[in-house]
Amino acid sequence: MGQKLKITGWVAAGAVAGALTTVSLQTMARGALAPLPLEELQQLAAVFGMVKSDYVEPVDEKKLISDAISGMVAGLDPHSQYFDKKSFKEFREGTSGRFVGVGIEISQEDGLVKVVSPIEGSPAFRAGLKPGDLITKIDDTAVKGLTLSDAVKRMRGEAGTKVLLTIFRKDESRTFPVTITREEIRTQSVRGKVMEPGYAWIRLSQFQERTVDDFAKKIEEIYKQDPNLKGLVLDLRNDPGGLLDAAVAVSAAFLPQGSTVVTTDGQLAESKQVYKAIPADYQRRSGSDPLRNLPAALKTVPLVVLVNEGSASASEIVAGALQDHKRATVMGSQTFGKGSVQTVRPLGPDTGLKITTARYYTPSGTSIQARGIVPNVLVDDTAEGSPFAVLRMREADLEKHLSSGQGPEKKDPELEKQRDEARKRLEEETKKSPQARITPEFGTDKDFPLMQALNQLKGQPVVASKTQVIVENKEEKKEN
């Protein structure tokens, strides 16, 4: 990122293991600190000594200090975090798009792990796992009762080690074991295809190190297949974020050169930045512009951006930039509202601190922190509506979340009433069979929001939302 990268190092915006974040790696020395409160530090030392001497059994000193740091940072906001050795390694894997495992995209169904798709060429792919397979056991551990995160951790491990998965294949009504040797996996964050003559779909599931290169390659493939594209859908649904420079690059692919993509503001001088649609602001390494070979038509092709409540941070940056510049119509549901910047500072060779240092703003100067991007056209998940949309967790629902910075928040009592009603409907819905509750796969002709996006591009009628409401923390007006 040119001069910005020299100042702020590795900048990212996204989510790792469910913690929706905007992150940067920064190694500059901090400025002078204010005098430390000696009385409180003495209390901390006294508590440390009491725990060491009085606790029922011996406690490891290093663990005590690590836990004290974790507690101090966790009390700030939901996204500041102390990284020990293990969590720092997992964080790096999350942004690189590389990890050691079996190579499957998964979700949860009835308490079991469901295979959404094996990654092509991965050990799971070679072992014959299929979409829809249910994993009932990982080695000797039953999956029922495990969180999705716990299941992922059990399937990951060292390269070359083996894991035994017990699979239930519904369409064959049989259970069978599969032994898979773990290896390094590179996730594919970009998918896309020509949906029909003149109209294409490209999906970004996360903004990772290779996302921009893969995005450019996929766009070139689409235009080679259909040079006369009349419309494109950029699908950012359930994209938790990732690297900020990747978000700036994807925005720059569609915007006029030099357009403002996002600004950040905080206490530190390096937290006050303006990122524009220029190579200096999105190139991670020296060399040629990764967008250099994109067709010129991409700057003007009619564009729809699909988002939902799972679109966060870096994906909100892209949606907000394209919406503010009136370059795209944003459709779907209100996004998550993760609009703060975290800086990751190494504390040693394998530990670090992720701390909130700024908020980010769309080109019009709007903070999306605790609010999100409101689509131009609200569209439901299905033709029957999105009756449980108000129950979906967003940034504003997180304890100790950062405010928008553009006025005090005020809870909406009407929203709480709607949530109570939705909870009652959900209780009835859970009595239905699992098959009746499955949402169609993204990118198919049964993907209702995608079909509405294509209608928008064609100038055909769009079925707008019947059930969704804008979730707002209303700002109280101050009287002069």
mmCIF file of C-alpha atoms in Angstrom, residues 95-421:
data_model
loop_
_atom_site.group_PDB
_atom_site.id
_atom_site.type_symbol
_atom_site.label_atom_id
_atom_site.label_comp_id
_atom_site.label_asym_id
_atom_site.label_seq_id
_atom_site.Cartn_x
_atom_site.Cartn_y
_atom_site.Cartn_z
ATOM 1 C CA THR A 95 -5.834 -14.279 6.882
ATOM 2 C CA SER A 96 -3.434 -16.281 4.694
ATOM 3 C CA GLY A 97 -6.137 -18.659 3.471
ATOM 4 C CA ARG A 98 -3.801 -21.568 4.245
ATOM 5 C CA PHE A 99 -4.187 -24.133 7.013
ATOM 6 C CA VAL A 100 -3.473 -27.777 7.727
ATOM 7 C CA GLY A 101 -6.554 -29.977 7.711
ATOM 8 C CA VAL A 102 -8.723 -32.263 5.592
ATOM 9 C CA GLY A 103 -10.089 -29.656 3.146
ATOM 10 C CA ILE A 104 -13.846 -29.302 3.538
ATOM 11 C CA GLU A 105 -16.254 -26.400 3.798
ATOM 12 C CA ILE A 106 -18.692 -27.230 6.578
ATOM 13 C CA SER A 107 -21.867 -26.091 8.304
ATOM 14 C CA GLN A 108 -23.984 -27.507 11.112
ATOM 15 C CA GLU A 109 -27.198 -29.496 10.799
ATOM 16 C CA ASP A 110 -29.099 -31.001 13.737
ATOM 17 C CA GLY A 111 -25.991 -30.864 15.912
ATOM 18 C CA LEU A 112 -23.825 -32.692 13.350
ATOM 19 C CA VAL A 113 -21.168 -31.351 10.991
ATOM 20 C CA LYS A 114 -22.432 -31.181 7.415
ATOM 21 C CA VAL A 115 -20.093 -31.193 4.430
ATOM 22 C CA VAL A 116 -21.063 -28.210 2.280
ATOM 23 C CA SER A 117 -18.332 -28.935 -0.248
ATOM 24 C CA PRO A 118 -14.943 -30.674 -0.299
ATOM 25 C CA ILE A 119 -12.224 -28.323 -1.577
ATOM 26 C CA GLU A 120 -11.131 -29.534 -4.987
ATOM 27 C CA GLY A 121 -7.873 -31.492 -4.840
ATOM 28 C CA SER A 122 -7.916 -31.725 -1.026
ATOM 29 C CA PRO A 123 -7.531 -34.957 0.996
ATOM 30 C CA ALA A 124 -11.306 -34.952 1.666
ATOM 31 C CA PHE A 125 -11.986 -34.558 -2.080
ATOM 32 C CA ARG A 126 -9.666 -37.476 -2.913
ATOM 33 C CA ALA A 127 -11.269 -39.562 -0.146
ATOM 34 C CA GLY A 128 -14.653 -39.234 -1.893
ATOM 35 C CA LEU A 129 -16.517 -37.022 0.602
ATOM 36 C CA LYS A 130 -19.607 -35.459 -0.973
ATOM 37 C CA PRO A 131 -21.753 -32.374 -0.310
ATOM 38 C CA GLY A 132 -24.471 -33.295 2.177
ATOM 39 C CA ASP A 133 -22.421 -35.934 4.000
ATOM 40 C CA LEU A 134 -22.803 -35.727 7.786
ATOM 41 C CA ILE A 135 -19.801 -36.215 10.083
ATOM 42 C CA THR A 136 -20.969 -38.028 13.212
ATOM 43 C CA LYS A 137 -17.591 -38.730 14.870
ATOM 44 C CA ILE A 138 -14.087 -37.291 14.698
ATOM 45 C CA ASP A 139 -11.690 -40.017 15.812
ATOM 46 C CA ASP A 140 -13.383 -41.319 18.989
ATOM 47 C CA THR A 141 -15.303 -38.115 19.765
ATOM 48 C CA ALA A 142 -19.004 -37.829 18.937
ATOM 49 C CA VAL A 143 -19.757 -34.630 17.050
ATOM 50 C CA LYS A 144 -23.166 -34.193 18.673
ATOM 51 C CA GLY A 145 -22.743 -31.502 21.311
ATOM 52 C CA LEU A 146 -19.551 -29.998 19.869
ATOM 53 C CA THR A 147 -19.535 -26.444 18.591
ATOM 54 C CA LEU A 148 -18.563 -25.965 14.962
ATOM 55 C CA SER A 149 -15.341 -24.322 16.136
ATOM 56 C CA ASP A 150 -14.480 -27.327 18.334
ATOM 57 C CA ALA A 151 -15.140 -29.702 15.441
ATOM 58 C CA VAL A 152 -12.847 -27.669 13.170
ATOM 59 C CA LYS A 153 -10.047 -27.750 15.765
ATOM 60 C CA ARG A 154 -10.315 -31.544 16.036
ATOM 61 C CA MET A 155 -10.088 -31.977 12.269
ATOM 62 C CA ARG A 156 -7.046 -29.710 12.009
ATOM 63 C CA GLY A 157 -3.603 -30.803 13.130
ATOM 64 C CA GLU A 158 -0.076 -31.346 11.913
ATOM 65 C CA ALA A 159 0.597 -32.151 8.261
ATOM 66 C CA GLY A 160 1.034 -35.887 7.697
ATOM 67 C CA THR A 161 -1.083 -36.950 10.691
ATOM 68 C CA LYS A 162 -4.297 -38.931 10.244
ATOM 69 C CA VAL A 163 -7.861 -38.324 11.394
ATOM 70 C CA LEU A 164 -10.703 -40.843 11.334
ATOM 71 C CA LEU A 165 -14.086 -39.408 10.300
ATOM 72 C CA THR A 166 -17.309 -41.356 10.643
ATOM 73 C CA ILE A 167 -19.638 -40.374 7.801
ATOM 74 C CA PHE A 168 -23.400 -40.768 7.423
ATOM 75 C CA ARG A 169 -24.496 -40.473 3.795
ATOM 76 C CA LYS A 170 -28.226 -39.795 3.780
ATOM 77 C CA ASP A 171 -29.015 -40.606 0.178
ATOM 78 C CA GLU A 172 -27.430 -44.062 0.609
ATOM 79 C CA SER A 173 -28.677 -44.564 4.209
ATOM 80 C CA ARG A 174 -25.306 -45.845 5.384
ATOM 81 C CA THR A 175 -22.579 -44.990 7.871
ATOM 82 C CA PHE A 176 -18.919 -45.636 7.078
ATOM 83 C CA PRO A 177 -15.436 -44.602 8.341
ATOM 84 C CA VAL A 178 -12.922 -42.590 6.313
ATOM 85 C CA THR A 179 -9.297 -42.148 7.363
ATOM 86 C CA ILE A 180 -7.817 -38.935 5.957
ATOM 87 C CA THR A 181 -4.211 -37.706 6.106
ATOM 88 C CA ARG A 182 -4.037 -34.000 6.911
ATOM 89 C CA GLU A 183 -2.097 -31.662 4.636
ATOM 90 C CA GLU A 184 -1.788 -27.939 3.973
ATOM 91 C CA ILE A 185 -4.959 -26.610 2.358
ATOM 92 C CA ARG A 186 -5.374 -23.392 0.427
ATOM 93 C CA THR A 187 -8.944 -22.175 0.616
ATOM 94 C CA GLN A 188 -10.636 -20.805 -2.477
ATOM 95 C CA SER A 189 -12.251 -17.487 -1.637
ATOM 96 C CA VAL A 190 -13.532 -16.694 -5.147
ATOM 97 C CA ARG A 191 -16.204 -18.492 -7.154
ATOM 98 C CA GLY A 192 -18.065 -17.340 -10.226
ATOM 99 C CA LYS A 193 -19.802 -18.290 -13.445
ATOM 100 C CA VAL A 194 -21.963 -17.018 -16.286
ATOM 101 C CA MET A 195 -25.514 -17.615 -15.056
ATOM 102 C CA GLU A 196 -27.079 -17.071 -18.492
ATOM 103 C CA PRO A 197 -26.048 -15.234 -21.659
ATOM 104 C CA GLY A 198 -25.126 -11.661 -20.713
ATOM 105 C CA TYR A 199 -25.265 -12.092 -16.917
ATOM 106 C CA ALA A 200 -22.666 -13.407 -14.487
ATOM 107 C CA TRP A 201 -22.235 -14.055 -10.767
ATOM 108 C CA ILE A 202 -19.004 -13.778 -8.771
ATOM 109 C CA ARG A 203 -18.828 -14.620 -5.077
ATOM 110 C CA LEU A 204 -16.190 -13.625 -2.525
ATOM 111 C CA SER A 205 -16.380 -15.713 0.650
ATOM 112 C CA GLN A 206 -13.474 -13.921 2.375
ATOM 113 C CA PHE A 207 -10.802 -11.320 1.597
ATOM 114 C CA GLN A 208 -7.532 -13.263 1.798
ATOM 115 C CA GLU A 209 -3.987 -12.886 0.470
ATOM 116 C CA ARG A 210 -4.784 -14.444 -2.930
ATOM 117 C CA THR A 211 -8.312 -13.064 -3.267
ATOM 118 C CA VAL A 212 -7.402 -10.177 -5.584
ATOM 119 C CA ASP A 213 -5.387 -12.402 -7.951
ATOM 120 C CA ASP A 214 -8.139 -15.043 -7.957
ATOM 121 C CA PHE A 215 -10.808 -12.370 -8.427
ATOM 122 C CA ALA A 216 -8.981 -10.900 -11.436
ATOM 123 C CA LYS A 217 -8.493 -14.358 -12.945
ATOM 124 C CA LYS A 218 -12.166 -15.242 -12.503
ATOM 125 C CA ILE A 219 -13.321 -11.933 -14.046
ATOM 126 C CA GLU A 220 -11.053 -12.579 -17.045
ATOM 127 C CA GLU A 221 -12.521 -16.107 -17.413
ATOM 128 C CA ILE A 222 -16.074 -14.746 -17.300
ATOM 129 C CA TYR A 223 -15.379 -12.078 -19.936
ATOM 130 C CA LYS A 224 -13.606 -14.625 -22.127
ATOM 131 C CA GLN A 225 -16.716 -16.806 -21.967
ATOM 132 C CA ASP A 226 -19.098 -13.864 -22.522
ATOM 133 C CA PRO A 227 -17.384 -10.673 -23.802
ATOM 134 C CA ASN A 228 -20.719 -8.826 -24.058
ATOM 135 C CA LEU A 229 -21.698 -8.950 -20.408
ATOM 136 C CA LYS A 230 -24.816 -6.892 -19.643
ATOM 137 C CA GLY A 231 -24.775 -7.257 -15.882
ATOM 138 C CA LEU A 232 -22.784 -8.687 -12.979
ATOM 139 C CA VAL A 233 -23.740 -9.759 -9.444
ATOM 140 C CA LEU A 234 -21.014 -9.357 -6.799
ATOM 141 C CA ASP A 235 -22.042 -11.696 -3.992
ATOM 142 C CA LEU A 236 -20.703 -10.757 -0.530
ATOM 143 C CA ARG A 237 -23.259 -12.662 1.553
ATOM 144 C CA ASN A 238 -21.767 -14.308 4.666
ATOM 145 C CA ASP A 239 -18.369 -12.784 3.828
ATOM 146 C CA PRO A 240 -16.894 -11.992 7.267
ATOM 147 C CA GLY A 241 -14.101 -9.829 5.885
ATOM 148 C CA GLY A 242 -10.351 -10.297 5.678
ATOM 149 C CA LEU A 243 -7.568 -8.115 4.312
ATOM 150 C CA LEU A 244 -8.310 -4.423 3.875
ATOM 151 C CA ASP A 245 -6.074 -4.013 0.841
ATOM 152 C CA ALA A 246 -8.049 -6.796 -0.880
ATOM 153 C CA ALA A 247 -11.281 -4.901 -0.157
ATOM 154 C CA VAL A 248 -9.760 -1.688 -1.560
ATOM 155 C CA ALA A 249 -8.604 -3.568 -4.679
ATOM 156 C CA VAL A 250 -11.998 -5.173 -5.358
ATOM 157 C CA SER A 251 -13.654 -1.765 -4.959
ATOM 158 C CA ALA A 252 -11.050 -0.214 -7.277
ATOM 159 C CA ALA A 253 -11.849 -2.786 -9.967
ATOM 160 C CA PHE A 254 -15.275 -1.158 -10.390
ATOM 161 C CA LEU A 255 -14.604 2.495 -9.453
ATOM 162 C CA PRO A 256 -12.918 5.332 -11.360
ATOM 163 C CA GLN A 257 -9.240 5.625 -10.481
ATOM 164 C CA GLY A 258 -8.617 7.863 -7.491
ATOM 165 C CA SER A 259 -12.080 7.422 -5.955
ATOM 166 C CA THR A 260 -12.151 7.282 -2.159
ATOM 167 C CA VAL A 261 -12.913 3.755 -0.948
ATOM 168 C CA VAL A 262 -12.730 4.091 2.843
ATOM 169 C CA THR A 263 -11.315 6.381 5.528
ATOM 170 C CA THR A 264 -10.186 5.543 9.057
ATOM 171 C CA ASP A 265 -9.932 7.761 12.129
ATOM 172 C CA GLY A 266 -8.509 7.222 15.610
ATOM 173 C CA GLN A 267 -6.151 8.738 18.185
ATOM 174 C CA LEU A 268 -2.894 7.743 16.495
ATOM 175 C CA ALA A 269 -1.639 9.653 13.456
ATOM 176 C CA GLU A 270 -1.350 6.422 11.436
ATOM 177 C CA SER A 271 -5.004 5.644 12.262
ATOM 178 C CA LYS A 272 -6.097 8.663 10.216
ATOM 179 C CA GLN A 273 -5.966 7.374 6.645
ATOM 180 C CA VAL A 274 -7.767 7.749 3.330
ATOM 181 C CA TYR A 275 -7.657 4.707 1.033
ATOM 182 C CA LYS A 276 -8.297 5.388 -2.647
ATOM 183 C CA ALA A 277 -8.791 3.316 -5.783
ATOM 184 C CA ILE A 278 -5.126 3.522 -6.781
ATOM 185 C CA PRO A 279 -2.487 0.747 -6.919
ATOM 186 C CA ALA A 280 -0.423 2.367 -4.151
ATOM 187 C CA ASP A 281 -3.314 1.772 -1.745
ATOM 188 C CA TYR A 282 -3.970 -1.898 -2.512
ATOM 189 C CA GLN A 283 -0.718 -3.495 -3.702
ATOM 190 C CA ARG A 284 0.714 -5.720 -0.986
ATOM 191 C CA ARG A 285 4.042 -6.226 -2.732
ATOM 192 C CA SER A 286 6.145 -4.264 -5.179
ATOM 193 C CA GLY A 287 5.433 -5.150 -8.768
ATOM 194 C CA SER A 288 2.706 -4.724 -11.312
ATOM 195 C CA ASP A 289 -0.907 -3.832 -10.591
ATOM 196 C CA PRO A 290 -2.939 -7.057 -10.014
ATOM 197 C CA LEU A 291 -5.912 -5.378 -11.736
ATOM 198 C CA ARG A 292 -3.948 -4.329 -14.813
ATOM 199 C CA ASN A 293 -5.457 -6.922 -17.212
ATOM 200 C CA LEU A 294 -9.102 -6.505 -16.229
ATOM 201 C CA PRO A 295 -11.415 -5.582 -19.121
ATOM 202 C CA ALA A 296 -12.243 -1.872 -19.308
ATOM 203 C CA ALA A 297 -15.939 -2.793 -19.471
ATOM 204 C CA LEU A 298 -15.807 -3.784 -15.794
ATOM 205 C CA LYS A 299 -15.798 -0.078 -14.846
ATOM 206 C CA THR A 300 -19.234 0.448 -16.407
ATOM 207 C CA VAL A 301 -21.030 -2.920 -16.437
ATOM 208 C CA PRO A 302 -24.320 -2.712 -14.472
ATOM 209 C CA LEU A 303 -23.610 -4.087 -11.013
ATOM 210 C CA VAL A 304 -25.622 -5.484 -8.100
ATOM 211 C CA VAL A 305 -23.947 -6.225 -4.749
ATOM 212 C CA LEU A 306 -25.644 -8.899 -2.647
ATOM 213 C CA VAL A 307 -25.198 -8.648 1.142
ATOM 214 C CA ASN A 308 -26.785 -10.053 4.278
ATOM 215 C CA GLU A 309 -26.355 -9.926 8.048
ATOM 216 C CA GLY A 310 -23.245 -12.134 7.690
ATOM 217 C CA SER A 311 -21.497 -9.537 5.503
ATOM 218 C CA ALA A 312 -19.039 -7.768 7.762
ATOM 219 C CA SER A 313 -16.068 -5.435 7.891
ATOM 220 C CA ALA A 314 -14.117 -5.692 4.599
ATOM 221 C CA SER A 315 -17.251 -6.730 2.705
ATOM 222 C CA GLU A 316 -19.081 -3.741 4.223
ATOM 223 C CA ILE A 317 -16.249 -1.496 3.023
ATOM 224 C CA VAL A 318 -16.769 -2.718 -0.559
ATOM 225 C CA ALA A 319 -20.572 -2.483 -0.399
ATOM 226 C CA GLY A 320 -20.424 0.991 1.204
ATOM 227 C CA ALA A 321 -17.931 2.337 -1.354
ATOM 228 C CA LEU A 322 -19.866 1.052 -4.368
ATOM 229 C CA GLN A 323 -23.152 2.297 -2.872
ATOM 230 C CA ASP A 324 -21.849 5.777 -1.989
ATOM 231 C CA HIS A 325 -20.367 6.279 -5.455
ATOM 232 C CA LYS A 326 -23.659 5.046 -6.975
ATOM 233 C CA ARG A 327 -21.676 2.436 -8.863
ATOM 234 C CA ALA A 328 -23.887 -0.464 -7.739
ATOM 235 C CA THR A 329 -27.292 -1.280 -6.377
ATOM 236 C CA VAL A 330 -26.893 -2.988 -3.004
ATOM 237 C CA MET A 331 -29.519 -5.671 -2.401
ATOM 238 C CA GLY A 332 -30.269 -8.157 0.378
ATOM 239 C CA SER A 333 -30.459 -7.518 4.110
ATOM 240 C CA GLN A 334 -28.762 -5.054 6.450
ATOM 241 C CA THR A 335 -25.130 -5.985 7.088
ATOM 242 C CA PHE A 336 -23.463 -6.841 10.395
ATOM 243 C CA GLY A 337 -22.135 -3.390 11.304
ATOM 244 C CA LYS A 338 -18.471 -4.110 12.057
ATOM 245 C CA GLY A 339 -16.833 -0.752 11.446
ATOM 246 C CA SER A 340 -13.839 -0.608 13.774
ATOM 247 C CA VAL A 341 -10.163 -1.098 13.022
ATOM 248 C CA GLN A 342 -7.879 -3.324 15.077
ATOM 249 C CA THR A 343 -4.085 -3.225 15.074
ATOM 250 C CA VAL A 344 -2.140 -6.400 15.774
ATOM 251 C CA ARG A 345 1.119 -5.675 17.546
ATOM 252 C CA PRO A 346 3.602 -8.529 18.076
ATOM 253 C CA LEU A 347 4.580 -8.946 21.728
ATOM 254 C CA GLY A 348 7.232 -11.527 20.891
ATOM 255 C CA PRO A 349 8.004 -14.103 18.188
ATOM 256 C CA ASP A 350 4.715 -15.961 18.641
ATOM 257 C CA THR A 351 2.331 -13.815 20.733
ATOM 258 C CA GLY A 352 0.550 -10.573 19.984
ATOM 259 C CA LEU A 353 -2.089 -8.030 20.928
ATOM 260 C CA LYS A 354 -5.034 -7.087 18.743
ATOM 261 C CA ILE A 355 -6.416 -3.750 19.895
ATOM 262 C CA THR A 356 -9.069 -1.422 18.479
ATOM 263 C CA THR A 357 -7.376 1.730 17.169
ATOM 264 C CA ALA A 358 -9.888 3.411 14.823
ATOM 265 C CA ARG A 359 -13.315 3.447 13.221
ATOM 266 C CA TYR A 360 -13.725 3.288 9.476
ATOM 267 C CA TYR A 361 -16.098 5.362 7.365
ATOM 268 C CA THR A 362 -17.677 5.062 3.925
ATOM 269 C CA PRO A 363 -16.720 7.681 1.269
ATOM 270 C CA SER A 364 -19.660 9.889 2.318
ATOM 271 C CA GLY A 365 -18.274 10.002 5.879
ATOM 272 C CA THR A 366 -20.823 7.619 7.398
ATOM 273 C CA SER A 367 -19.723 5.330 10.213
ATOM 274 C CA ILE A 368 -21.177 1.846 9.788
ATOM 275 C CA GLN A 369 -20.058 0.755 13.257
ATOM 276 C CA ALA A 370 -23.031 -0.781 15.111
ATOM 277 C CA ARG A 371 -25.306 -0.025 12.160
ATOM 278 C CA GLY A 372 -24.033 -1.620 8.963
ATOM 279 C CA ILE A 373 -24.874 -0.991 5.335
ATOM 280 C CA VAL A 374 -28.582 -0.634 4.570
ATOM 281 C CA PRO A 375 -29.315 -2.051 1.078
ATOM 282 C CA ASN A 376 -30.946 0.067 -1.616
ATOM 283 C CA VAL A 377 -33.403 -2.802 -2.028
ATOM 284 C CA LEU A 378 -34.276 -5.105 0.880
ATOM 285 C CA VAL A 379 -34.689 -8.680 -0.367
ATOM 286 C CA ASP A 380 -35.724 -11.733 1.658
ATOM 287 C CA ASP A 381 -33.801 -14.998 1.865
ATOM 288 C CA THR A 382 -36.685 -16.921 0.320
ATOM 289 C CA ALA A 383 -39.885 -16.234 -1.583
ATOM 290 C CA GLU A 384 -41.731 -16.812 1.710
ATOM 291 C CA GLY A 385 -39.787 -14.021 3.412
ATOM 292 C CA SER A 386 -37.215 -13.703 6.214
ATOM 293 C CA PRO A 387 -39.397 -13.933 9.327
ATOM 294 C CA PHE A 388 -36.412 -14.437 11.633
ATOM 295 C CA ALA A 389 -34.237 -11.625 10.294
ATOM 296 C CA VAL A 390 -34.713 -9.537 13.455
ATOM 297 C CA LEU A 391 -33.190 -12.352 15.543
ATOM 298 C CA ARG A 392 -29.891 -12.309 13.713
ATOM 299 C CA MET A 393 -26.878 -11.252 15.765
ATOM 300 C CA ARG A 394 -25.221 -8.014 14.718
ATOM 301 C CA GLU A 395 -22.441 -5.825 16.054
ATOM 302 C CA ALA A 396 -24.898 -3.702 18.049
ATOM 303 C CA ASP A 397 -25.998 -6.831 19.950
ATOM 304 C CA LEU A 398 -22.469 -7.617 21.170
ATOM 305 C CA GLU A 399 -21.680 -6.751 24.772
ATOM 306 C CA LYS A 400 -19.319 -3.757 25.145
ATOM 307 C CA HIS A 401 -19.530 -2.972 21.431
ATOM 308 C CA LEU A 402 -18.041 0.308 20.244
ATOM 309 C CA SER A 403 -20.537 3.040 19.402
ATOM 310 C CA SER A 404 -20.765 4.562 15.928
ATOM 311 C CA GLY A 405 -18.991 7.700 17.097
ATOM 312 C CA GLN A 406 -21.699 9.802 15.448
ATOM 313 C CA GLY A 407 -24.020 10.258 18.403
ATOM 314 C CA PRO A 408 -25.248 8.289 21.442
ATOM 315 C CA GLU A 409 -27.190 5.093 20.831
ATOM 316 C CA LYS A 410 -30.792 4.571 21.831
ATOM 317 C CA LYS A 411 -32.355 1.113 21.881
ATOM 318 C CA ASP A 412 -35.533 0.680 19.850
ATOM 319 C CA PRO A 413 -38.315 -0.865 22.028
ATOM 320 C CA GLU A 414 -40.273 -1.778 18.892
ATOM 321 C CA LEU A 415 -37.376 -3.987 17.785
ATOM 322 C CA GLU A 416 -37.468 -5.944 21.060
ATOM 323 C CA LYS A 417 -41.187 -6.532 20.582
ATOM 324 C CA GLN A 418 -40.611 -7.826 17.048
ATOM 325 C CA ARG A 419 -37.877 -10.130 18.309
ATOM 326 C CA ASP A 420 -40.203 -11.646 20.916
ATOM 327 C CA GLU A 421 -42.754 -12.385 18.206
#
